[in-house]
Structures are given as structure tokens and as C-alpha cells.
Amino acid sequence: MAWSHCRKKEGKFEFKGNKYNVVDLPGTYSLGAFSEDEIVARDFILNGNPDIVINVVDATNIERNLYLTTQLLEMGAKVVVALNMIDEAEKRKIKFDLNRFSKELGAPVIPTIAAKRKGINELIKQSVELINQDVKPKTQISYGEKIDQEIKKLKAFLSDKNLEYPSQWIAIKLLERDQYIYELVTNKIDLSSSDEFINTLHQLKNRTEDYELEIVNKRYEFASKIVENSVTMPEVIVETKTDKIDKVITNKWLGLPIFFLIMLLVFQLTFTVGEDLLGGLMASGIEALGKVIENYLITINSPELLVSFVTEGIIGGVGAVVEFIPLILVLYLLMGILEDSGYMARAAYVMDSIMRALGLQGKTFISMIVGFGCNVPGVMATRTLENKKDRMIATLINPFTSCGARIPIYLVFIAAFFPKRGGLVLFSLYLLGTLVALLMGKIFSKTLFKGESSYFIMELPPYRWPTLRNVLRNMWDNVSGFLKRAGTIIFAVVTILWILAILPLGVEPYSRNSILGQIGLLIAPIFKPAGFGTWQAAIGLFAGIAAKEGVVATLGMVYAGVEEGTALVTAIQNAFTPLTAVSFMVMTLLYTPCAAVIGTIRKETNSYKWAIFTALYTFAIGWLGAVLVFQIGQLLGFS
Amino acid sequence: MTSTPLVMLHPGEIGSVKHIHAGGCATKRLYEMGFNTGAKIKVIKNDAGPLIVSLSGNKIALGRGLAYKVMINRDI
């Protein structure tokens, strides 16, 4: 589980007058080219030429963690092992013979307690020392007679090929049928010539016998042996605090109710603290700032166009995003606590049964929960899904989980038509989004991606108190992304919309005669069956494809000449009916996600096809949903 | 000794991995999660939904479908 740690992060530190760059790679269990995280980590170790690799291993989980260590050592990297959570291991009566451990492994081992910042100085000192030493890692795993023979044979061929990685490692990777390495080797040599090496490579490629699994198995045996020799495990596994908590949290009957209670609490807190309390403060702050800037611009006799651009365009548009940062802040704070405490993995566990009935799996739901904050990290969170099919489905359905940027839209319509039933309306929208996501997931698993089997496996880490550091860092990573968005994409969107709204010159800004108005008129007929076929509504939705925050700001400008406030609410009351308000909200809930999400889907699936597909099919679903609401509503006599 | 699928074990039962006959990717993932040949496994929970097992003191949840494919030697 590493939804918040997918990207690599960098930092710097100074030690004895020298400066060092530190790159934090995504947490992985291995370095095959298996999941996105692993590829990122491996690429960096191979191509980033790190002086030293600090491998943080979990002392309570040593055997499995050593698998990665053995892979690093085989790659020829200089490794320092940080034996982390050593206090937790001691608590569980796991004892290490550090000298022997380090010797058998062939790398320095430093015990640390990262949460309490213990052992860090020693770790840095040892790492820096090792940088300057010229040692070749001497770890060599025996893979059994047959495979060792093959390795030897390949090594002989590789020795004169002048590849930048150790030939032992390349040989092993070739036997593991690693695509990346295969291509690397075949790019270096002339495949059309017919020497023995090429024949061997061809044989490897088409071989049916599976060395791959045997190699993984042997690596584990190697790790097990080191552990057996240098670590004393307790005879009987005592029931830990974690086990006791899990008896309740993962209970057959209690698991789901507890999960829903926690989710309810998270959203309640997010909306009361993030939106009502802090969001309100932020909004009035920005409004005041806007006024100050406007007055200043007027006093220095700025051209009217500039004043309009700054107040309407920039402060209106970018301000709409900034106002909603407290909400994101609180949501990610709470998510971070759930993640860091170990609950998130249980949530996936608990949801797995329901999700399985729908042809999906537990981890898919986690990516959806993340999507409630923002669909960009939501789509990225699908990286924790090992299976291609599961991952594709989770990616395609994520936009239906109602992201935070859509909330301001709902709030305006709620204020206009359902002020007394706001909570219910919001809840229904979230529920509808979730149900549509699950339904589409089911459909996709039966149609587009049928056949591929999916499996569920994940670690349930021990519960622990979340550390402020981790939680705050996670929060900042996500929020800073938003700020960047506000500063770049949304700024650009706002500018373009503003330009479209004042052109052709001389036209009244934001009127139907402006280019923006004309675009609206062109699109509007599509939405006639949904009840809101006006050019104003069409422009709002148009802006929403660039950024969802643009919907309210644009509606405000075209209806009332203001971004928000009571004037907008009144204008909405005049332009919509309760029924069309509902169908419009359903449309904004389900239709095409913002450009940033489409871009992320393109990047994550590495395909324009899927990005365009998502944009189109979500639009169709949104339109269908809005039309159904309006038509059925009319039949039932609503207006 | 005959082996049983992991999914047949009751909570509290201990066994060791004998063989995994899942697909290549799933098998590899299982190895990487620590289900290598000979690894000692204790079943903690096996009722509804995925199983929870303990592997050298760590808890791992795995789906029932996968648990059918992990063959176990009981009581070693």
C-alpha cells in the first residue's frame, strides 16, 4: 500500500562539509519490472548511478524485506541496510546477531527507529564512509546447479559486450525473462549475425521451462538462511495488540459497519471543519483581498480591461480553487491518519468481498476513496493493483467518484433549491457516483477485460500511532499538487475563458454575443433533453472539462456578473427549476473529468486511446444520467 | 504426505508451503510476499472474505481464489 508514495522525492543534506542528494524511491518488495513502483525504483538504481543505496528494511518483517536487499546486492549496488523499527522487533522478542547478519548479507546493517529519529546519524555516517570505499559486493546466490551453469554460460558471452551493468546480474535477468534487459542486450548486439550467443538468446526467449520462478524461490531460500543463522525468532507467536484489534476490525459482521462509520466520520469532519469552518474563512479572506486589489488598480488608473481581467479572471478563477484548499487539507490529513495507522489495508480487506461480487477487488475501493479527494491521486492510487485488468478498470471508473472540486457546484445548487436538505442531497450524489462507478466496473469486467483472472493479496501492517511527520508530509504532497494546479492549469483555463468572454472586442463581456456565448449556443441543444439546454449552462459544463472549479465561476459570470454569493444563487433560482437543478448536478457528477485527470489517465495507461475513451464514455454516461433524471422526473410530475 | 489447499486450513492450523500452482504472475507475487517453498504459515482467519495468514510474524491477506492454489503440508 503506497498510494501516497508513488512518486520519487528528492532532498538534500550536508555532512562534514559535503553536500549529498537523497532520492526517496517508491516502496517495493522487489525489483522486477512488475508494478509501476518497481519500475521507477529500478530505473533509478540502474540509470541514476546512485553512490549508495540505503535499503530500509522492516526488522519485524525481515525475511520478506531481505528479498529486495538481495536483488540490490546482485545489481552491484553499494547497499547500506537500515534495520528499521528495531524497537518493535525487540518488543516481539526478535533478536539480531548484527555482526553475523551483516557478514552473511555482505552489507553494513544499522539498526534504526525512524519514527523516533534514532540511528539516523550512524546510518548517514556509515553510508558516507561506504561511498568513498571501493568495495565490490560479494553476495552470490547459488541458484542450483542447472541455473548456475546457465548463468556461467551467459556471463561468458556477456563479458566482452561492454554493457553498463554487472554481467552476472544481466545473466540472471535474462534467465528471469526480463523484457527490459532482453531489449537492452539485443540493442547492443547485431541480431542478424549468427553466433552462439544469439542462438542462446533465442532459445531463452522461446523456452518453455521456467527458471524464473525457481530463481525467485532460491532468492528467498538465501534470505531465509541468513535469517535462520543470525536472527532468533520467538518460539510461539504471541498475540499482539494488532491481532486483538484485528479481531474486531476485520470481523465478519463488524468489519463493514466499522468501515462505513469511519468513512462517514471522515466525510463529516471534512465538510464541517474543512468546508464550513475553514473554507468560509478562506472565502471571505480572498474576497477582501480581491476588493483591495481592485481598489488599488482603480486608484492607479489601470485600464478597465486589466481590472476586469484581474478581478473577474484571476481572483475569480484561481480564488475558487484556493477557497477549497482547506477541504482538501482536512481530507488528506484524515486519509493520512488512516494510512499511517494501518487501517487503510484493512479497509481494502473488508471491502474485498463486496467488490469481488462485482468482479472488482478490495484495493479498487481504496483508489475510489482517494478519488473523493481528487481523481488525479485516485487514478495514481491504482498502481497498487498488481493485475492489469483490475488496474485498468479502477482507472476507468475513478472519475465517477465525486472529487472535491465538484462540491462548490453542488453547494450553489443546494443553496438555491434545497437549502434544508443539503446533507441528504450531497450524500445521494456521492452514493450515486459510487454506484455508477461500481456498475461500470462490473460491466467492464464482463466485457472489455473479461477472461483475465484477478487475485487479491496484500500485507496487513501492524497498527501503530500515526506520526505527525508522516501525516503532515503526505498532506503537503497532495495539497502542493493542488496549489501548482491553481497556479498553472487553472490559471490558463481562466485566462482563456476570459479572453473568449470579451471577444470580439466591444461586445459585452460574458454575453451571448461573445465567442464564449457562441460556443455555448452551439453546444446547448445537446442538453435540451436533460432540461438545461441554455447557452449559459453549456458554457459552465464546457469550462468544467478544463477544470471542475471553472463551472461555478463561469456560471456566476454568465448569469450574474459575479463569481459567487447570493446574487449567483438568485440567478440560478431564476434559470433552473428544482428538477433541472438535480439533472444538472447529476451531469456534473458523472460527465467527463477535468483535463488533469484525462492527462493522468493517459500517462498511467500509457495510451491516448484509453484517455479519450474515458473522456467520451463518461460524457455519455453523464448525459444519459441527466436525461433520465429529467425525463423520469417530468413523468412523475416534478418540475 | 499429501498436501491440502491453504483454503482448507482452519484458523490456528500451521503448515508449510509445498507447491503453488497459480499462474506465473500470481505465483511470482506469492513468492515475493514470502510464500516460498517451505515457508511456515499459520492461518489466523478463514471465514468470509479473504484469508488472513501469518508468515514469520507478518499478517497477509489473500483472496480465497489464490488460497486454493497454495498447497500446504499440514503440521510440520
XYZ file of C-alpha atoms in Angstrom:
715
model
C 0.000 0.000 0.000
C 1.665 3.150 -1.038
C -0.841 5.400 -2.625
C 0.850 8.491 -1.377
C 4.397 7.407 -2.075
C 4.257 6.586 -5.736
C 6.468 9.338 -6.956
C 10.110 9.596 -6.151
C 11.037 12.516 -3.950
C 14.300 14.305 -3.570
C 16.066 16.152 -0.823
C 19.498 17.346 0.170
C 21.653 17.140 3.271
C 25.097 18.193 4.346
C 27.564 16.024 6.202
C 31.070 17.114 7.166
C 31.027 19.894 4.640
C 29.971 17.744 1.717
C 26.575 18.036 0.109
C 24.541 14.964 -0.735
C 21.392 14.444 -2.736
C 18.921 11.950 -1.385
C 16.302 10.370 -3.596
C 13.426 8.553 -1.966
C 12.250 5.730 -4.193
C 8.805 4.168 -4.027
C 8.442 1.368 -1.519
C 8.529 -2.015 -3.208
C 9.033 -5.623 -2.301
C 11.134 -6.468 -5.301
C 12.819 -5.033 -8.329
C 11.277 -6.966 -11.130
C 9.630 -4.840 -13.756
C 6.313 -5.829 -12.264
C 4.472 -2.841 -10.922
C 4.906 0.829 -11.672
C 6.627 1.421 -8.317
C 9.169 -1.262 -9.012
C 9.991 0.072 -12.437
C 10.504 3.589 -11.078
C 12.795 2.291 -8.348
C 14.760 0.011 -10.623
C 15.233 2.565 -13.366
C 16.726 4.951 -10.900
C 19.114 2.445 -9.391
C 20.262 1.333 -12.838
C 20.387 4.651 -14.637
C 20.649 7.254 -11.885
C 24.064 5.922 -10.809
C 23.484 6.379 -7.089
C 26.656 6.404 -4.985
C 24.926 4.397 -2.352
C 21.573 2.729 -1.868
C 20.078 2.862 1.596
C 17.729 -0.048 1.901
C 15.259 0.496 4.735
C 14.038 -2.879 5.911
C 11.380 -3.641 8.458
C 13.020 -5.531 11.322
C 9.725 -7.175 12.189
C 9.376 -8.465 8.683
C 12.931 -9.306 7.919
C 12.683 -12.313 5.651
C 10.493 -10.724 3.061
C 12.341 -7.439 3.173
C 15.651 -9.153 2.541
C 14.426 -10.266 -0.854
C 14.800 -6.716 -2.103
C 18.192 -6.420 -0.433
C 19.493 -9.493 -2.237
C 18.282 -8.050 -5.530
C 20.027 -4.753 -4.842
C 23.260 -6.528 -3.994
C 23.025 -8.623 -7.135
C 22.655 -5.468 -9.159
C 26.048 -4.467 -7.875
C 24.738 -1.507 -5.917
C 26.545 -0.392 -2.777
C 23.954 -1.065 -0.133
C 23.598 0.046 3.468
C 20.782 -1.671 5.280
C 18.781 0.363 7.767
C 17.224 -2.170 10.091
C 14.205 -0.100 10.958
C 11.597 -0.486 13.694
C 14.158 -2.316 15.784
C 12.216 -1.353 18.924
C 9.098 -3.048 17.604
C 11.163 -6.150 16.796
C 12.558 -6.200 20.337
C 9.062 -5.929 21.674
C 8.185 -9.012 19.693
C 11.293 -10.765 21.021
C 13.039 -10.907 17.656
C 16.807 -10.778 18.281
C 19.502 -9.974 15.747
C 23.135 -11.063 15.711
C 24.116 -7.909 13.848
C 27.714 -8.912 13.089
C 26.812 -12.216 11.593
C 23.825 -10.756 9.811
C 25.926 -8.083 8.171
C 28.657 -10.551 7.233
C 26.384 -13.133 5.640
C 24.480 -10.480 3.779
C 27.612 -8.677 2.652
C 26.432 -5.181 3.569
C 26.608 -2.918 6.639
C 23.499 -3.119 8.802
C 22.483 -0.204 11.045
C 19.582 -0.535 13.488
C 17.247 2.468 13.376
C 13.945 3.697 14.746
C 12.885 6.190 12.114
C 9.716 7.271 13.915
C 11.882 8.424 16.852
C 14.733 9.543 14.591
C 17.140 7.127 16.253
C 20.154 5.677 14.467
C 19.879 8.143 11.600
C 23.243 9.796 12.255
C 25.008 6.463 12.347
C 23.259 5.487 9.134
C 24.422 8.645 7.382
C 27.944 8.220 8.700
C 28.241 4.632 7.500
C 26.712 5.477 4.138
C 29.078 8.346 3.526
C 32.018 6.163 4.510
C 30.962 3.468 2.120
C 30.703 5.915 -0.768
C 34.421 6.521 -0.566
C 35.354 2.884 -0.187
C 35.960 0.804 -3.226
C 34.268 -2.429 -2.326
C 32.602 -4.815 -4.662
C 29.590 -6.516 -3.169
C 30.379 -10.182 -2.867
C 26.930 -11.606 -2.463
C 26.412 -14.503 -4.756
C 23.397 -16.694 -4.542
C 23.508 -20.232 -5.754
C 20.504 -20.960 -7.900
C 21.075 -24.660 -8.138
C 23.403 -26.491 -10.450
C 21.404 -26.157 -13.639
C 20.708 -22.451 -13.401
C 24.209 -21.661 -12.176
C 25.527 -23.400 -15.299
C 23.278 -21.268 -17.491
C 24.412 -18.109 -15.703
C 28.034 -19.052 -16.258
C 27.432 -19.691 -19.925
C 25.673 -16.355 -20.423
C 28.299 -14.499 -18.437
C 30.985 -15.735 -20.777
C 29.086 -14.278 -23.713
C 28.362 -11.030 -21.938
C 31.832 -10.259 -20.661
C 33.033 -8.593 -23.877
C 29.775 -6.839 -24.743
C 30.631 -3.754 -22.729
C 27.271 -3.385 -21.010
C 26.986 -0.913 -18.177
C 25.616 -3.381 -15.655
C 27.294 -6.353 -13.977
C 27.210 -9.330 -16.309
C 26.229 -11.703 -13.501
C 23.113 -9.654 -12.936
C 22.273 -9.384 -16.609
C 22.657 -13.129 -16.965
C 20.219 -13.736 -14.121
C 17.765 -11.216 -15.511
C 17.904 -12.863 -18.929
C 17.059 -16.167 -17.313
C 14.218 -14.467 -15.489
C 12.972 -13.405 -18.913
C 13.121 -9.732 -18.035
C 11.873 -7.835 -21.063
C 13.758 -4.634 -20.307
C 17.111 -6.353 -20.010
C 16.440 -8.527 -23.022
C 15.896 -5.443 -25.138
C 18.919 -3.737 -23.652
C 21.138 -6.652 -24.604
C 19.638 -7.169 -28.051
C 20.015 -3.480 -28.833
C 23.726 -3.754 -28.213
C 24.402 -6.645 -30.492
C 23.716 -7.374 -34.089
C 20.908 -9.902 -34.077
C 21.266 -10.893 -37.707
C 24.696 -12.376 -37.210
C 24.554 -15.966 -36.152
C 26.894 -16.591 -33.299
C 26.219 -18.856 -30.394
C 25.127 -16.080 -28.066
C 22.256 -15.083 -30.300
C 21.128 -18.662 -30.543
C 21.164 -18.884 -26.778
C 19.148 -15.691 -26.504
C 16.579 -17.017 -28.929
C 16.368 -20.226 -27.004
C 15.827 -18.283 -23.811
C 13.060 -16.245 -25.350
C 11.160 -19.255 -26.615
C 11.948 -21.626 -23.787
C 9.036 -23.192 -22.012
C 10.920 -24.319 -18.922
C 10.505 -21.862 -16.116
C 13.720 -20.704 -14.493
C 12.041 -17.536 -13.415
C 10.061 -18.952 -10.524
C 12.925 -21.120 -9.395
C 15.167 -18.056 -9.229
C 12.686 -16.168 -7.069
C 12.304 -19.214 -4.874
C 16.060 -19.579 -4.439
C 16.465 -15.937 -3.563
C 14.020 -16.447 -0.763
C 15.832 -19.518 0.409
C 19.000 -17.422 0.537
C 17.242 -14.790 2.630
C 15.684 -17.447 4.861
C 19.068 -18.955 5.503
C 20.608 -15.672 6.608
C 17.670 -15.091 8.908
C 17.904 -18.605 10.285
C 21.582 -18.122 11.090
C 21.516 -14.664 12.587
C 18.035 -13.888 13.835
C 16.307 -15.513 16.769
C 12.556 -15.576 16.421
C 10.229 -16.189 19.354
C 9.057 -19.795 19.580
C 5.396 -19.064 19.969
C 3.926 -16.104 18.184
C 2.324 -14.084 20.948
C -0.963 -12.474 20.199
C -0.072 -8.862 19.653
C -2.097 -5.737 20.068
C -2.573 -5.790 16.296
C -4.170 -9.230 16.433
C -6.557 -8.091 19.109
C -7.628 -5.016 17.180
C -7.958 -7.058 14.000
C -10.356 -9.464 15.696
C -12.829 -6.589 15.810
C -11.886 -4.542 12.750
C -11.857 -7.456 10.295
C -14.695 -9.353 11.955
C -17.153 -10.964 9.569
C -20.076 -8.946 10.946
C -18.458 -5.847 12.395
C -15.911 -5.135 9.664
C -18.202 -3.427 7.193
C -20.238 -1.349 9.660
C -16.999 -0.105 11.229
C -15.637 0.758 7.803
C -18.740 2.751 6.866
C -18.743 4.515 10.220
C -15.138 5.570 9.752
C -15.842 6.789 6.216
C -18.881 8.716 7.423
C -16.789 10.324 10.134
C -14.064 11.257 7.655
C -16.527 12.977 5.337
C -18.425 14.662 8.157
C -15.209 16.100 9.555
C -14.014 17.092 6.107
C -17.157 19.048 5.374
C -17.777 20.614 8.758
C -14.188 21.571 9.508
C -12.773 21.863 6.007
C -15.650 23.384 4.095
C -17.909 25.198 6.538
C -15.364 26.453 9.012
C -12.030 26.958 7.273
C -13.419 27.216 3.733
C -15.700 30.059 4.774
C -12.810 31.932 6.375
C -10.709 31.449 3.278
C -13.507 32.681 1.023
C -14.011 35.899 2.933
C -10.256 36.404 3.024
C -9.987 36.099 -0.734
C -12.994 38.322 -1.280
C -11.411 41.001 0.883
C -8.106 40.613 -0.946
C -9.922 40.910 -4.267
C -11.519 44.166 -3.171
C -8.194 45.595 -2.028
C -6.538 44.739 -5.331
C -9.465 46.066 -7.323
C -9.448 49.384 -5.458
C -5.717 49.669 -5.873
C -5.922 49.037 -9.608
C -8.639 51.670 -9.929
C -6.723 54.271 -7.926
C -3.652 53.907 -10.122
C -5.887 54.342 -13.187
C -5.315 50.931 -14.711
C -7.132 50.255 -17.969
C -10.594 48.827 -17.440
C -9.677 45.646 -19.266
C -6.874 44.911 -16.809
C -9.117 45.498 -13.811
C -11.679 43.167 -15.305
C -9.077 40.520 -16.041
C -7.556 40.601 -12.573
C -10.772 40.691 -10.572
C -13.002 38.539 -12.722
C -10.464 36.281 -14.299
C -7.664 35.704 -11.836
C -9.187 36.281 -8.440
C -12.467 34.749 -9.507
C -10.999 31.658 -11.071
C -7.890 30.907 -9.081
C -9.620 32.105 -5.916
C -12.332 29.493 -6.433
C -9.649 26.825 -6.194
C -7.819 28.291 -3.261
C -11.012 28.576 -1.270
C -11.377 24.919 -1.382
C -7.911 24.017 -0.238
C -8.914 23.716 3.447
C -11.264 20.927 2.461
C -8.534 19.032 0.642
C -6.211 19.715 3.557
C -8.559 18.162 6.097
C -9.433 15.230 3.825
C -5.807 14.316 3.258
C -4.993 14.780 6.914
C -7.610 12.200 7.801
C -6.626 9.884 4.927
C -3.014 10.135 6.051
C -4.006 9.101 9.561
C -5.909 6.099 8.222
C -2.988 5.113 6.000
C -0.252 5.611 8.569
C -2.137 3.826 11.334
C -2.510 0.722 9.179
C -6.281 0.929 8.789
C -6.323 1.508 5.032
C -5.130 -2.030 4.335
C -7.984 -3.355 6.497
C -10.442 -1.234 4.583
C -9.325 -2.947 1.383
C -9.635 -6.292 3.138
C -13.122 -5.593 4.426
C -14.373 -4.275 1.085
C -12.910 -7.128 -0.911
C -15.928 -9.426 -0.561
C -18.412 -6.844 -1.814
C -16.089 -5.759 -4.588
C -15.482 -9.352 -5.628
C -19.188 -9.882 -6.177
C -18.903 -7.046 -8.701
C -15.893 -8.503 -10.453
C -13.577 -5.999 -8.774
C -11.350 -6.224 -5.738
C -10.727 -4.549 -2.389
C -7.852 -2.330 -3.403
C -10.000 -0.816 -6.151
C -12.169 0.702 -3.461
C -9.180 2.394 -1.857
C -8.397 4.153 -5.119
C -12.013 5.295 -5.156
C -11.777 6.682 -1.636
C -8.701 8.629 -2.667
C -10.702 9.801 -5.679
C -13.183 11.525 -3.394
C -10.425 13.999 -2.669
C -9.206 14.342 -6.229
C -9.308 11.919 -9.148
C -5.671 12.597 -10.064
C -4.211 10.851 -6.988
C -7.180 8.479 -7.223
C -6.031 7.275 -10.624
C -2.440 7.110 -9.412
C -3.522 5.021 -6.421
C -4.493 2.250 -8.835
C -0.795 1.481 -9.088
C -1.099 -0.695 -6.004
C -3.212 -3.114 -8.043
C -0.945 -5.826 -9.396
C -3.238 -7.098 -12.065
C -3.515 -5.198 -15.335
C -7.229 -5.851 -15.627
C -8.011 -4.645 -12.102
C -5.879 -1.596 -12.651
C -7.493 -0.623 -15.930
C -10.986 -0.958 -14.509
C -10.088 1.003 -11.375
C -8.653 3.747 -13.571
C -11.656 3.935 -15.884
C -14.227 4.150 -13.088
C -12.344 6.547 -10.837
C -13.777 9.738 -12.408
C -17.255 8.800 -11.114
C -16.134 9.190 -7.533
C -17.111 12.746 -6.861
C -13.935 14.746 -6.366
C -13.689 17.730 -4.061
C -13.682 20.223 -6.919
C -17.275 19.311 -7.732
C -18.516 20.236 -4.262
C -18.796 24.003 -4.894
C -21.146 23.252 -7.797
C -23.428 21.164 -5.619
C -23.315 23.750 -2.865
C -24.567 26.540 -5.123
C -27.475 24.457 -6.399
C -28.288 23.226 -2.913
C -28.348 26.802 -1.640
C -30.680 27.737 -4.484
C -33.183 24.888 -4.266
C -32.661 22.540 -1.343
C -31.254 24.627 1.495
C -32.923 22.453 4.146
C -31.860 19.110 2.715
C -28.249 19.816 1.772
C -26.778 16.847 3.615
C -29.176 14.409 2.017
C -28.574 15.784 -1.476
C -24.807 15.624 -1.074
C -24.945 12.115 0.327
C -27.207 10.960 -2.510
C -24.824 12.376 -5.095
C -21.836 10.618 -3.558
C -23.801 7.417 -3.362
C -24.929 7.720 -6.980
C -21.360 8.346 -8.136
C -20.127 5.320 -6.215
C -22.900 3.097 -7.541
C -22.297 4.181 -11.127
C -18.572 3.517 -10.666
C -19.256 0.020 -9.332
C -21.811 -0.712 -12.028
C -19.429 0.369 -14.775
C -16.716 -1.709 -13.118
C -18.956 -4.734 -13.302
C -19.758 -4.035 -16.949
C -16.093 -3.552 -17.860
C -15.040 -6.750 -16.126
C -17.679 -8.641 -18.110
C -16.956 -7.009 -21.457
C -13.744 -5.137 -22.178
C -11.455 -7.074 -19.876
C -13.074 -10.449 -19.450
C -11.003 -13.557 -19.173
C -8.059 -12.232 -17.230
C -8.276 -13.551 -13.706
C -7.761 -11.224 -10.817
C -6.259 -12.001 -7.438
C -6.043 -10.282 -4.115
C -3.004 -10.272 -1.888
C -1.809 -7.603 0.465
C 0.078 -7.119 3.644
C -1.767 -6.033 6.761
C 0.845 -3.925 8.543
C 0.776 -3.757 12.335
C -1.300 -0.950 13.782
C 0.660 1.963 15.114
C 0.060 5.519 16.179
C 0.308 7.740 13.111
C 3.279 10.054 13.316
C 2.697 13.743 12.793
C 5.621 13.857 10.398
C 4.256 11.237 8.021
C 0.753 12.590 8.134
C 1.807 16.170 7.512
C 4.182 15.214 4.755
C 1.523 13.195 2.993
C -0.874 16.102 3.331
C 1.616 18.557 1.932
C 2.478 16.341 -1.041
C -1.121 16.300 -2.096
C -2.002 19.902 -1.330
C 1.062 21.293 -3.026
C -0.118 19.497 -6.152
C -3.328 21.463 -5.933
C -1.556 24.736 -5.478
C 0.518 24.007 -8.534
C -2.629 23.275 -10.446
C -4.219 26.503 -9.325
C -1.118 28.336 -10.423
C -0.806 26.737 -13.830
C -3.647 24.824 -15.463
C -6.499 26.647 -13.803
C -4.853 29.993 -14.338
C -4.544 29.171 -18.027
C -8.131 27.987 -18.231
C -9.398 31.101 -16.545
C -7.398 33.299 -18.863
C -8.644 31.544 -21.978
C -12.248 31.657 -20.804
C -11.926 35.328 -20.001
C -10.479 36.072 -23.429
C -13.264 34.109 -25.111
C -15.763 36.039 -22.990
C -14.609 39.531 -24.030
C -14.063 38.792 -27.720
C -14.924 40.065 -30.238
C -13.821 43.420 -28.848
C -16.604 45.771 -27.941
C -19.053 43.010 -27.137
C -20.471 42.984 -23.631
C -18.292 40.545 -21.625
C -19.922 37.191 -20.876
C -22.905 37.889 -23.130
C -24.324 35.506 -25.732
C -22.651 37.525 -28.454
C -19.154 36.837 -27.136
C -17.231 33.912 -28.562
C -17.849 32.062 -25.313
C -21.570 32.685 -25.686
C -21.473 31.430 -29.262
C -19.744 28.237 -28.187
C -22.465 27.813 -25.587
C -25.202 28.285 -28.159
C -23.580 25.678 -30.336
C -23.409 23.039 -27.587
C -26.651 23.862 -25.792
C -29.080 21.783 -27.922
C -27.365 18.587 -26.770
C -28.610 19.252 -23.266
C -32.205 20.042 -24.195
C -33.431 16.511 -23.300
C -31.790 16.955 -19.890
C -33.729 20.146 -19.242
C -30.893 22.652 -19.172
C -30.357 23.444 -22.849
C -29.255 27.035 -22.292
C -26.030 28.501 -23.601
C -25.062 29.539 -20.082
C -25.288 26.016 -18.666
C -23.428 24.679 -21.704
C -20.534 27.085 -21.144
C -20.388 26.115 -17.490
C -20.033 22.450 -18.418
C -17.555 23.347 -21.153
C -15.383 25.128 -18.596
C -15.711 22.124 -16.303
C -13.902 19.879 -18.744
C -10.869 22.106 -18.320
C -11.263 22.269 -14.538
C -14.300 21.498 -12.412
C -13.679 24.638 -10.402
C -14.471 26.562 -13.560
C -18.133 25.539 -13.590
C -19.355 27.734 -10.748
C -17.071 30.621 -11.635
C -18.306 30.570 -15.237
C -21.974 30.199 -14.327
C -21.526 33.119 -11.992
C -20.025 35.311 -14.667
C -22.584 34.494 -17.347
C -25.621 34.692 -15.096
C -24.855 37.407 -12.649
C -21.535 39.001 -13.416
C -20.205 37.732 -10.104
C -18.385 34.555 -9.110
C -20.422 33.582 -6.111
C -22.648 34.774 -3.324
C -26.358 35.490 -3.088
C -26.603 37.175 -6.481
C -25.472 33.929 -8.112
C -27.874 31.857 -6.038
C -30.760 34.112 -7.080
C -29.698 33.931 -10.712
C -29.573 30.130 -10.513
C -33.045 30.099 -8.972
C -34.321 32.033 -11.961
C -32.524 29.978 -14.565
C -33.155 26.462 -13.226
C -36.013 24.538 -11.659
C -35.574 22.041 -8.820
C -35.739 19.227 -11.368
C -33.247 20.725 -13.813
C -31.010 21.552 -10.842
C -30.929 17.861 -9.963
C -30.283 16.793 -13.549
C -27.522 19.410 -13.839
C -25.898 18.154 -10.626
C -26.067 14.572 -11.908
C -24.436 15.740 -15.120
C -21.581 17.475 -13.276
C -21.187 14.437 -11.054
C -20.786 11.957 -13.892
C -19.602 13.697 -17.022
C -16.062 13.985 -18.397
C -13.445 14.551 -15.689
C -11.177 17.569 -15.823
C -8.200 17.815 -18.170
C -5.746 16.980 -15.398
C -7.442 13.610 -14.832
C -7.558 12.825 -18.543
C -3.868 13.664 -18.715
C -3.121 11.437 -15.733
C -5.046 8.550 -17.288
C -3.051 8.955 -20.469
C 0.175 8.879 -18.510
C -0.768 5.978 -16.268
C -2.193 3.755 -19.006
C 0.429 4.989 -21.447
C -2.275 5.255 -24.055
C -4.164 8.106 -25.703
C -6.831 5.627 -26.642
C -7.891 4.953 -23.052
C -7.721 8.631 -22.126
C -10.012 9.587 -24.986
C -12.232 6.616 -24.288
C -12.633 7.771 -20.673
C -13.442 11.320 -21.725
C -16.121 10.140 -24.149
C -17.795 7.339 -22.242
C -18.061 9.378 -19.030
C -19.670 12.165 -21.047
C -22.166 9.707 -22.466
C -22.956 8.312 -19.007
C -23.330 11.812 -17.548
C -25.631 12.876 -20.344
C -27.663 9.692 -20.045
C -27.950 10.145 -16.270
C -29.084 13.759 -16.584
C -31.607 12.916 -19.316
C -33.024 10.018 -17.301
C -33.405 12.231 -14.216
C -35.163 14.951 -16.187
C -37.430 12.727 -18.266
C -38.453 10.399 -15.450
C -38.821 13.368 -13.114
C -41.194 15.016 -15.570
C -43.227 11.853 -15.946
C -43.564 11.697 -12.187
C -44.831 15.236 -12.176
C -41.798 17.068 -10.775
C -40.776 20.342 -12.278
C 2.400 -36.858 2.857
C -0.473 -35.388 0.880
C -0.905 -31.679 0.666
C -4.055 -29.599 1.099
C -5.025 -26.259 -0.372
C -4.398 -23.431 2.076
C -8.058 -22.507 1.945
C -8.950 -25.797 3.710
C -6.935 -24.980 6.815
C -8.753 -23.813 9.926
C -7.763 -20.814 11.978
C -4.860 -21.729 14.238
C -3.567 -24.502 11.967
C 0.037 -24.363 10.845
C 1.564 -25.750 7.687
C 4.373 -25.215 5.216
C 4.169 -24.286 1.564
C 4.698 -27.282 -0.664
C 3.753 -26.024 -4.068
C 1.918 -23.196 -5.753
C 0.034 -23.826 -8.933
C -1.269 -20.386 -9.775
C -0.382 -18.524 -12.968
C 3.151 -17.208 -13.468
C 2.478 -13.665 -12.289
C 0.448 -14.664 -9.276
C 2.979 -17.320 -8.263
C 5.799 -14.826 -8.502
C 3.860 -12.327 -6.398
C 3.216 -15.013 -3.815
C 6.919 -15.839 -3.655
C 7.676 -12.170 -3.314
C 5.218 -11.876 -0.474
C 7.056 -14.719 1.265
C 5.145 -17.854 0.208
C 8.294 -19.607 -0.948
C 8.646 -23.373 -0.725
C 8.950 -24.437 2.881
C 7.686 -21.177 4.359
C 5.742 -21.719 7.573
C 2.219 -20.384 7.502
C -0.318 -20.041 10.266
C -3.927 -19.393 9.375
C -5.365 -16.625 11.524
C -8.728 -16.041 9.938
C -10.648 -18.101 7.471
C -14.358 -17.435 7.411
C -15.885 -14.988 4.971
C -13.801 -12.998 2.529
C -10.052 -13.259 2.049
C -7.950 -15.371 4.415
C -5.580 -13.774 6.860
C -2.409 -15.730 7.446
C 0.701 -15.154 9.485
C 4.064 -15.551 7.758
C 7.087 -15.165 10.007
C 5.061 -12.879 12.235
C 3.553 -10.731 9.480
C -0.027 -10.668 8.507
C -1.002 -11.145 4.926
C -4.478 -11.158 3.469
C -5.028 -13.255 0.393
C -8.106 -13.924 -1.655
C -9.822 -17.290 -1.476
C -9.167 -17.980 -5.148
C -5.458 -17.636 -4.562
C -5.626 -19.647 -1.350
C -6.962 -22.610 -3.345
C -3.778 -22.628 -5.348
C -1.305 -22.667 -2.478
C -0.713 -26.289 -1.499
C 0.218 -26.863 2.126
C 1.800 -29.672 4.120
C -0.023 -29.745 7.422
C 1.585 -29.748 10.848
C 5.267 -29.707 10.390
